[in-house]
């Protein structure tokens, strides 16, 4: 892609949200890419281990060492997407009916979490539901195996409808290079996942992120108010207090900042590592944010104990039905809360092109010099991931 000024890949370009494990044949192209790091999302049962494997390539039988802060080319993220939340059985409390037979439990579960309630034939094609407690346990293990990993992709979606069951013809003609589990062009059914069930699955994952102090990538479609209300519930009692004038002066004093010794910084890092778990993630990315300008004040309120970032993609944000809305949002955001993403299912040249395209678009909208803007976006990603 060429648009006048050469693009400064050497500064570092970070994809905040992508899905190359949906096309595993493209993974071999990652080392050839110009992007510095891909933040790769897991979404469902079929891709959790694929993300893990992609993040830990073997070299002579041992995981290869990556440069930087434990990431290198791939930063893994583990989570359960709202499109597949119906596959999770909420066993945290007594929200599911108690039934003796496994088949009856499956029937009762899907009848409860899907609306309108599906018939027996539709349910028979769905997988046996996984207990939420098992999902959280497995995700915790994966996050602990990857100390820099994020939680994602998680969220809420009011618009999504489940695809119809596979027909024999669709099964015979499906693209074998695609990781199973996604829609893959099937027609949509009338069935949606009850929002309350989506919330339960999301809340459990947000609490896990807080427990391990990991950032989160959040999907939100026609649900920004519901997402914020859930954040607010988890933040309750942990709101940040507005610092006094004296505290602000001390915090932002250049002299004080330069006076901090290396020993003090090390002590701060040690203290940070020993901090107790919280019921909410420390940092949140609203991925391909599609909401209006008005909610930004809520998301960015100084009392919120989570720092919230907003990422944008050419595919979702600039090619949608209301591109002017995202222009207004990007212009309204603080410089330090903007991220870029490809949201693409294939690694390689197309992913690089999309990252360059959205970076140029944002720099133009913000009035940033291209080098200055790419540097700012890189710093924002590092702060979102590492704090």
One Martini backbone bead per residue (centre of mass of N, CA, C, O) as a GRO file, in nm:
protein
  387
    1UNK     BB    1   0.095   0.037   0.024
    2UNK     BB    2   0.048   0.369  -0.122
    3UNK     BB    3   0.053   0.716   0.044
    4UNK     BB    4   0.323   0.852  -0.016
    5UNK     BB    5   0.430   0.820   0.263
    6UNK     BB    6   0.620   0.630   0.423
    7UNK     BB    7   0.588   0.367   0.632
    8UNK     BB    8   0.678   0.331   0.989
    9UNK     BB    9   0.752   0.021   1.081
   10UNK     BB   10   1.007   0.062   1.273
   11UNK     BB   11   0.851   0.166   1.526
   12UNK     BB   12   0.583   0.002   1.549
   13UNK     BB   13   0.318  -0.241   1.495
   14UNK     BB   14  -0.008  -0.299   1.659
   15UNK     BB   15  -0.236  -0.556   1.682
   16UNK     BB   16  -0.522  -0.554   1.897
   17UNK     BB   17  -0.706  -0.742   1.680
   18UNK     BB   18  -0.716  -1.094   1.592
   19UNK     BB   19  -0.779  -1.419   1.364
   20UNK     BB   20  -0.560  -1.634   1.230
   21UNK     BB   21  -0.671  -1.917   1.352
   22UNK     BB   22  -0.898  -1.942   1.127
   23UNK     BB   23  -0.617  -1.965   0.938
   24UNK     BB   24  -0.362  -2.175   0.973
   25UNK     BB   25  -0.211  -2.140   0.693
   26UNK     BB   26  -0.119  -1.829   0.776
   27UNK     BB   27   0.093  -1.849   1.010
   28UNK     BB   28   0.358  -1.866   0.833
   29UNK     BB   29   0.338  -1.539   0.768
   30UNK     BB   30   0.418  -1.382   1.025
   31UNK     BB   31   0.738  -1.348   0.991
   32UNK     BB   32   0.681  -1.162   0.717
   33UNK     BB   33   0.573  -0.938   0.864
   34UNK     BB   34   0.561  -0.594   0.966
   35UNK     BB   35   0.437  -0.641   1.207
   36UNK     BB   36   0.517  -0.679   1.537
   37UNK     BB   37   0.223  -0.746   1.679
   38UNK     BB   38  -0.020  -0.999   1.753
   39UNK     BB   39  -0.347  -0.991   1.888
   40UNK     BB   40  -0.475  -1.305   1.964
   41UNK     BB   41  -0.788  -1.448   1.941
   42UNK     BB   42  -1.020  -1.617   2.127
   43UNK     BB   43  -1.374  -1.775   2.104
   44UNK     BB   44  -1.361  -2.100   2.122
   45UNK     BB   45  -1.308  -2.435   2.136
   46UNK     BB   46  -1.135  -2.459   1.856
   47UNK     BB   47  -0.902  -2.206   1.935
   48UNK     BB   48  -0.742  -2.215   2.200
   49UNK     BB   49  -0.498  -2.407   2.123
   50UNK     BB   50  -0.411  -2.247   1.870
   51UNK     BB   51  -0.316  -1.997   2.020
   52UNK     BB   52  -0.112  -2.138   2.197
   53UNK     BB   53   0.062  -2.257   1.965
   54UNK     BB   54   0.127  -1.982   1.823
   55UNK     BB   55   0.276  -1.865   2.093
   56UNK     BB   56   0.453  -2.166   2.100
   57UNK     BB   57   0.695  -2.219   1.924
   58UNK     BB   58   0.909  -2.461   1.807
   59UNK     BB   59   1.270  -2.508   1.893
   60UNK     BB   60   1.421  -2.784   1.929
   61UNK     BB   61   1.173  -2.853   2.141
   62UNK     BB   62   1.161  -2.542   2.213
   63UNK     BB   63   1.074  -2.252   2.305
   64UNK     BB   64   1.097  -1.960   2.166
   65UNK     BB   65   1.251  -1.663   2.185
   66UNK     BB   66   1.145  -1.338   2.267
   67UNK     BB   67   1.127  -1.025   2.228
   68UNK     BB   68   1.082  -0.831   2.483
   69UNK     BB   69   0.776  -0.855   2.688
   70UNK     BB   70   0.692  -1.164   2.610
   71UNK     BB   71   0.599  -1.162   2.289
   72UNK     BB   72   0.650  -1.052   2.003
   73UNK     BB   73   0.454  -1.162   1.740
   74UNK     BB   74   0.275  -1.296   1.981
   75UNK     BB   75  -0.041  -1.235   2.154
   76UNK     BB   76  -0.232  -1.400   2.364
   77UNK     BB   77  -0.593  -1.485   2.379
   78UNK     BB   78  -0.849  -1.578   2.627
   79UNK     BB   79  -1.188  -1.662   2.519
   80UNK     BB   80  -1.556  -1.611   2.513
   81UNK     BB   81  -1.776  -1.553   2.284
   82UNK     BB   82  -2.105  -1.451   2.244
   83UNK     BB   83  -2.168  -1.641   1.994
   84UNK     BB   84  -2.086  -1.901   2.213
   85UNK     BB   85  -2.247  -1.881   2.494
   86UNK     BB   86  -2.457  -2.119   2.463
   87UNK     BB   87  -2.223  -2.346   2.523
   88UNK     BB   88  -2.270  -2.241   2.818
   89UNK     BB   89  -2.303  -2.358   3.148
   90UNK     BB   90  -2.451  -2.225   3.432
   91UNK     BB   91  -2.290  -2.339   3.749
   92UNK     BB   92  -2.322  -2.056   3.910
   93UNK     BB   93  -2.550  -2.179   4.072
   94UNK     BB   94  -2.931  -2.192   4.013
   95UNK     BB   95  -2.994  -2.139   3.685
   96UNK     BB   96  -3.010  -2.441   3.632
   97UNK     BB   97  -3.170  -2.711   3.570
   98UNK     BB   98  -3.232  -3.013   3.736
   99UNK     BB   99  -3.098  -3.304   3.576
  100UNK     BB  100  -3.013  -3.630   3.511
  101UNK     BB  101  -2.987  -3.627   3.209
  102UNK     BB  102  -2.786  -3.518   2.963
  103UNK     BB  103  -3.001  -3.471   2.742
  104UNK     BB  104  -3.187  -3.301   2.925
  105UNK     BB  105  -2.984  -3.080   2.990
  106UNK     BB  106  -2.945  -2.979   2.703
  107UNK     BB  107  -3.238  -2.908   2.649
  108UNK     BB  108  -3.280  -2.710   2.887
  109UNK     BB  109  -3.057  -2.513   2.823
  110UNK     BB  110  -3.136  -2.419   2.529
  111UNK     BB  111  -3.427  -2.336   2.603
  112UNK     BB  112  -3.325  -2.104   2.800
  113UNK     BB  113  -3.088  -1.934   2.624
  114UNK     BB  114  -3.287  -1.934   2.384
  115UNK     BB  115  -3.429  -1.699   2.135
  116UNK     BB  116  -3.629  -1.873   2.050
  117UNK     BB  117  -3.723  -2.172   2.124
  118UNK     BB  118  -3.599  -2.458   2.020
  119UNK     BB  119  -3.597  -2.736   1.860
  120UNK     BB  120  -3.485  -3.055   1.865
  121UNK     BB  121  -3.322  -3.048   1.600
  122UNK     BB  122  -3.146  -2.802   1.664
  123UNK     BB  123  -3.025  -2.910   1.933
  124UNK     BB  124  -2.890  -3.174   1.822
  125UNK     BB  125  -2.657  -2.995   1.663
  126UNK     BB  126  -2.552  -2.922   1.927
  127UNK     BB  127  -2.344  -2.902   2.172
  128UNK     BB  128  -2.238  -2.986   2.455
  129UNK     BB  129  -2.230  -2.822   2.731
  130UNK     BB  130  -2.014  -2.609   2.908
  131UNK     BB  131  -1.902  -2.540   3.200
  132UNK     BB  132  -1.815  -2.247   3.340
  133UNK     BB  133  -1.608  -2.355   3.545
  134UNK     BB  134  -1.433  -2.493   3.326
  135UNK     BB  135  -1.366  -2.250   3.155
  136UNK     BB  136  -1.220  -2.089   3.378
  137UNK     BB  137  -1.006  -2.301   3.443
  138UNK     BB  138  -0.880  -2.320   3.157
  139UNK     BB  139  -0.815  -2.018   3.125
  140UNK     BB  140  -0.629  -1.991   3.365
  141UNK     BB  141  -0.412  -2.188   3.265
  142UNK     BB  142  -0.341  -2.031   3.006
  143UNK     BB  143  -0.262  -1.763   3.142
  144UNK     BB  144  -0.034  -1.885   3.320
  145UNK     BB  145   0.133  -1.989   3.064
  146UNK     BB  146   0.083  -1.665   2.983
  147UNK     BB  147   0.186  -1.381   3.137
  148UNK     BB  148   0.081  -1.171   2.886
  149UNK     BB  149  -0.196  -1.250   2.858
  150UNK     BB  150  -0.524  -1.218   2.754
  151UNK     BB  151  -0.866  -1.138   2.755
  152UNK     BB  152  -1.005  -1.297   2.461
  153UNK     BB  153  -1.304  -1.276   2.327
  154UNK     BB  154  -1.547  -1.064   2.472
  155UNK     BB  155  -1.912  -1.014   2.549
  156UNK     BB  156  -2.180  -0.839   2.372
  157UNK     BB  157  -2.486  -0.940   2.165
  158UNK     BB  158  -2.793  -0.845   2.014
  159UNK     BB  159  -2.773  -0.928   1.691
  160UNK     BB  160  -2.707  -1.213   1.706
  161UNK     BB  161  -2.737  -1.518   1.512
  162UNK     BB  162  -2.774  -1.831   1.466
  163UNK     BB  163  -2.693  -2.073   1.275
  164UNK     BB  164  -2.768  -2.306   1.085
  165UNK     BB  165  -2.756  -2.607   1.019
  166UNK     BB  166  -2.591  -2.829   0.856
  167UNK     BB  167  -2.570  -2.932   0.548
  168UNK     BB  168  -2.460  -3.162   0.336
  169UNK     BB  169  -2.357  -2.965   0.120
  170UNK     BB  170  -2.197  -2.777   0.312
  171UNK     BB  171  -2.007  -2.994   0.421
  172UNK     BB  172  -1.882  -3.077   0.139
  173UNK     BB  173  -1.806  -2.745   0.071
  174UNK     BB  174  -1.620  -2.673   0.280
  175UNK     BB  175  -1.353  -2.498   0.410
  176UNK     BB  176  -1.069  -2.667   0.524
  177UNK     BB  177  -0.895  -2.402   0.620
  178UNK     BB  178  -1.108  -2.363   0.828
  179UNK     BB  179  -1.192  -2.322   1.137
  180UNK     BB  180  -1.406  -2.456   1.321
  181UNK     BB  181  -1.737  -2.296   1.442
  182UNK     BB  182  -1.832  -2.109   1.242
  183UNK     BB  183  -2.047  -1.998   1.006
  184UNK     BB  184  -1.962  -2.010   0.696
  185UNK     BB  185  -2.233  -1.885   0.536
  186UNK     BB  186  -2.467  -1.950   0.687
  187UNK     BB  187  -2.770  -1.933   0.760
  188UNK     BB  188  -2.996  -1.775   0.966
  189UNK     BB  189  -3.150  -1.789   1.248
  190UNK     BB  190  -3.379  -1.676   1.505
  191UNK     BB  191  -3.158  -1.731   1.722
  192UNK     BB  192  -3.079  -1.614   2.045
  193UNK     BB  193  -2.897  -1.491   2.312
  194UNK     BB  194  -2.948  -1.432   2.614
  195UNK     BB  195  -2.835  -1.162   2.781
  196UNK     BB  196  -2.805  -1.281   3.069
  197UNK     BB  197  -2.615  -1.507   2.979
  198UNK     BB  198  -2.393  -1.336   2.860
  199UNK     BB  199  -2.329  -1.187   3.126
  200UNK     BB  200  -2.234  -1.432   3.290
  201UNK     BB  201  -1.994  -1.503   3.106
  202UNK     BB  202  -1.855  -1.228   3.117
  203UNK     BB  203  -1.821  -1.186   3.423
  204UNK     BB  204  -1.638  -1.431   3.477
  205UNK     BB  205  -1.405  -1.320   3.290
  206UNK     BB  206  -1.358  -1.049   3.430
  207UNK     BB  207  -1.285  -1.170   3.707
  208UNK     BB  208  -1.039  -1.325   3.606
  209UNK     BB  209  -0.882  -1.079   3.510
  210UNK     BB  210  -0.868  -0.956   3.794
  211UNK     BB  211  -0.724  -1.186   3.940
  212UNK     BB  212  -0.471  -1.164   3.709
  213UNK     BB  213  -0.434  -0.882   3.586
  214UNK     BB  214  -0.585  -0.858   3.296
  215UNK     BB  215  -0.655  -0.769   3.005
  216UNK     BB  216  -0.934  -0.668   2.777
  217UNK     BB  217  -1.137  -0.782   2.501
  218UNK     BB  218  -1.433  -0.609   2.377
  219UNK     BB  219  -1.748  -0.699   2.266
  220UNK     BB  220  -1.992  -0.459   2.110
  221UNK     BB  221  -2.344  -0.501   2.015
  222UNK     BB  222  -2.597  -0.321   2.104
  223UNK     BB  223  -2.437  -0.300   2.430
  224UNK     BB  224  -2.301  -0.056   2.583
  225UNK     BB  225  -2.480  -0.022   2.834
  226UNK     BB  226  -2.453  -0.314   2.944
  227UNK     BB  227  -2.148  -0.313   2.969
  228UNK     BB  228  -2.120  -0.073   3.160
  229UNK     BB  229  -2.298  -0.185   3.389
  230UNK     BB  230  -2.105  -0.419   3.450
  231UNK     BB  231  -1.861  -0.258   3.519
  232UNK     BB  232  -1.993  -0.096   3.750
  233UNK     BB  233  -2.048  -0.338   3.929
  234UNK     BB  234  -1.739  -0.419   3.961
  235UNK     BB  235  -1.645  -0.123   4.066
  236UNK     BB  236  -1.786  -0.126   4.320
  237UNK     BB  237  -1.586   0.029   4.575
  238UNK     BB  238  -1.323   0.115   4.353
  239UNK     BB  239  -1.312   0.397   4.316
  240UNK     BB  240  -1.162   0.676   4.223
  241UNK     BB  241  -1.003   0.936   4.367
  242UNK     BB  242  -0.974   1.263   4.380
  243UNK     BB  243  -0.712   1.446   4.375
  244UNK     BB  244  -0.543   1.669   4.515
  245UNK     BB  245  -0.357   1.936   4.450
  246UNK     BB  246  -0.102   1.827   4.591
  247UNK     BB  247  -0.100   1.546   4.453
  248UNK     BB  248  -0.083   1.648   4.162
  249UNK     BB  249   0.181   1.802   4.191
  250UNK     BB  250   0.349   1.558   4.277
  251UNK     BB  251   0.288   1.363   4.039
  252UNK     BB  252   0.373   1.601   3.805
  253UNK     BB  253   0.658   1.635   3.896
  254UNK     BB  254   0.953   1.642   3.744
  255UNK     BB  255   1.144   1.633   3.980
  256UNK     BB  256   1.021   1.382   4.114
  257UNK     BB  257   1.054   1.189   3.876
  258UNK     BB  258   1.375   1.217   3.859
  259UNK     BB  259   1.424   1.121   4.168
  260UNK     BB  260   1.372   0.843   4.108
  261UNK     BB  261   1.485   0.545   4.179
  262UNK     BB  262   1.554   0.227   4.092
  263UNK     BB  263   1.468   0.105   4.363
  264UNK     BB  264   1.183   0.226   4.367
  265UNK     BB  265   1.082   0.094   4.107
  266UNK     BB  266   1.122  -0.197   4.200
  267UNK     BB  267   0.927  -0.170   4.442
  268UNK     BB  268   0.677  -0.107   4.276
  269UNK     BB  269   0.674  -0.371   4.114
  270UNK     BB  270   0.651  -0.556   4.358
  271UNK     BB  271   0.386  -0.437   4.464
  272UNK     BB  272   0.221  -0.491   4.209
  273UNK     BB  273   0.254  -0.808   4.219
  274UNK     BB  274   0.111  -0.812   4.525
  275UNK     BB  275  -0.152  -0.743   4.446
  276UNK     BB  276  -0.465  -0.791   4.475
  277UNK     BB  277  -0.738  -0.906   4.366
  278UNK     BB  278  -0.997  -0.826   4.136
  279UNK     BB  279  -1.333  -0.781   3.986
  280UNK     BB  280  -1.149  -0.634   3.762
  281UNK     BB  281  -0.996  -0.506   3.506
  282UNK     BB  282  -0.740  -0.279   3.447
  283UNK     BB  283  -0.789  -0.321   3.127
  284UNK     BB  284  -0.983  -0.195   2.838
  285UNK     BB  285  -1.100  -0.302   2.513
  286UNK     BB  286  -1.292  -0.153   2.263
  287UNK     BB  287  -1.367  -0.328   1.997
  288UNK     BB  288  -1.459  -0.181   1.731
  289UNK     BB  289  -1.597   0.081   1.798
  290UNK     BB  290  -1.969   0.165   1.746
  291UNK     BB  291  -2.034   0.397   1.906
  292UNK     BB  292  -2.098   0.685   2.028
  293UNK     BB  293  -1.990   0.968   2.189
  294UNK     BB  294  -2.147   0.994   2.461
  295UNK     BB  295  -2.025   0.735   2.630
  296UNK     BB  296  -1.729   0.828   2.679
  297UNK     BB  297  -1.759   0.968   2.954
  298UNK     BB  298  -1.812   0.710   3.110
  299UNK     BB  299  -1.559   0.539   3.025
  300UNK     BB  300  -1.357   0.808   3.111
  301UNK     BB  301  -1.392   0.829   3.395
  302UNK     BB  302  -1.182   0.901   3.662
  303UNK     BB  303  -1.324   0.681   3.864
  304UNK     BB  304  -1.237   0.456   3.699
  305UNK     BB  305  -1.039   0.164   3.765
  306UNK     BB  306  -1.046   0.133   3.459
  307UNK     BB  307  -0.875   0.139   3.162
  308UNK     BB  308  -1.002   0.276   2.854
  309UNK     BB  309  -1.005   0.152   2.528
  310UNK     BB  310  -0.992   0.215   2.158
  311UNK     BB  311  -1.057   0.029   1.871
  312UNK     BB  312  -0.972   0.021   1.509
  313UNK     BB  313  -1.122  -0.066   1.188
  314UNK     BB  314  -1.174  -0.070   0.859
  315UNK     BB  315  -1.387  -0.294   0.824
  316UNK     BB  316  -1.590  -0.193   1.053
  317UNK     BB  317  -1.573   0.135   1.076
  318UNK     BB  318  -1.521   0.250   0.760
  319UNK     BB  319  -1.733   0.022   0.606
  320UNK     BB  320  -1.986   0.105   0.721
  321UNK     BB  321  -2.297   0.274   0.752
  322UNK     BB  322  -2.141   0.487   0.985
  323UNK     BB  323  -1.854   0.656   0.947
  324UNK     BB  324  -1.905   0.933   1.091
  325UNK     BB  325  -1.915   0.831   1.381
  326UNK     BB  326  -1.612   0.746   1.406
  327UNK     BB  327  -1.493   1.021   1.352
  328UNK     BB  328  -1.606   1.155   1.609
  329UNK     BB  329  -1.478   0.963   1.812
  330UNK     BB  330  -1.176   0.999   1.738
  331UNK     BB  331  -1.177   1.311   1.792
  332UNK     BB  332  -1.275   1.276   2.110
  333UNK     BB  333  -1.034   1.131   2.197
  334UNK     BB  334  -0.774   1.058   2.357
  335UNK     BB  335  -0.454   0.997   2.261
  336UNK     BB  336  -0.412   0.743   2.491
  337UNK     BB  337  -0.692   0.554   2.374
  338UNK     BB  338  -0.572   0.451   2.095
  339UNK     BB  339  -0.630   0.183   1.864
  340UNK     BB  340  -0.530  -0.083   1.642
  341UNK     BB  341  -0.686  -0.299   1.384
  342UNK     BB  342  -0.796  -0.576   1.176
  343UNK     BB  343  -0.993  -0.826   1.230
  344UNK     BB  344  -0.851  -1.075   1.101
  345UNK     BB  345  -0.840  -1.428   0.964
  346UNK     BB  346  -0.557  -1.341   0.817
  347UNK     BB  347  -0.240  -1.366   0.765
  348UNK     BB  348  -0.038  -1.099   0.627
  349UNK     BB  349  -0.059  -0.860   0.390
  350UNK     BB  350  -0.353  -0.775   0.451
  351UNK     BB  351  -0.301  -0.703   0.747
  352UNK     BB  352  -0.094  -0.484   0.697
  353UNK     BB  353  -0.274  -0.303   0.518
  354UNK     BB  354  -0.494  -0.248   0.733
  355UNK     BB  355  -0.308  -0.114   0.940
  356UNK     BB  356  -0.213   0.116   0.764
  357UNK     BB  357  -0.488   0.234   0.693
  358UNK     BB  358  -0.587   0.301   0.986
  359UNK     BB  359  -0.348   0.473   1.071
  360UNK     BB  360  -0.383   0.692   0.857
  361UNK     BB  361  -0.672   0.773   0.930
  362UNK     BB  362  -0.614   0.862   1.222
  363UNK     BB  363  -0.394   1.070   1.168
  364UNK     BB  364  -0.572   1.253   0.997
  365UNK     BB  365  -0.801   1.306   1.209
  366UNK     BB  366  -0.583   1.412   1.438
  367UNK     BB  367  -0.329   1.561   1.304
  368UNK     BB  368  -0.096   1.365   1.260
  369UNK     BB  369   0.194   1.276   1.224
  370UNK     BB  370   0.288   0.975   1.119
  371UNK     BB  371   0.518   0.920   1.320
  372UNK     BB  372   0.375   1.023   1.571
  373UNK     BB  373   0.126   0.833   1.550
  374UNK     BB  374   0.266   0.556   1.553
  375UNK     BB  375   0.401   0.602   1.823
  376UNK     BB  376   0.144   0.641   1.987
  377UNK     BB  377   0.011   0.365   1.922
  378UNK     BB  378   0.238   0.196   2.045
  379UNK     BB  379   0.223   0.309   2.334
  380UNK     BB  380  -0.070   0.232   2.386
  381UNK     BB  381  -0.039  -0.075   2.361
  382UNK     BB  382   0.172  -0.112   2.585
  383UNK     BB  383  -0.010   0.006   2.810
  384UNK     BB  384  -0.246  -0.188   2.780
  385UNK     BB  385  -0.081  -0.453   2.830
  386UNK     BB  386   0.139  -0.347   3.080
  387UNK     BB  387   0.075  -0.046   3.221
   0.00000   0.00000   0.00000
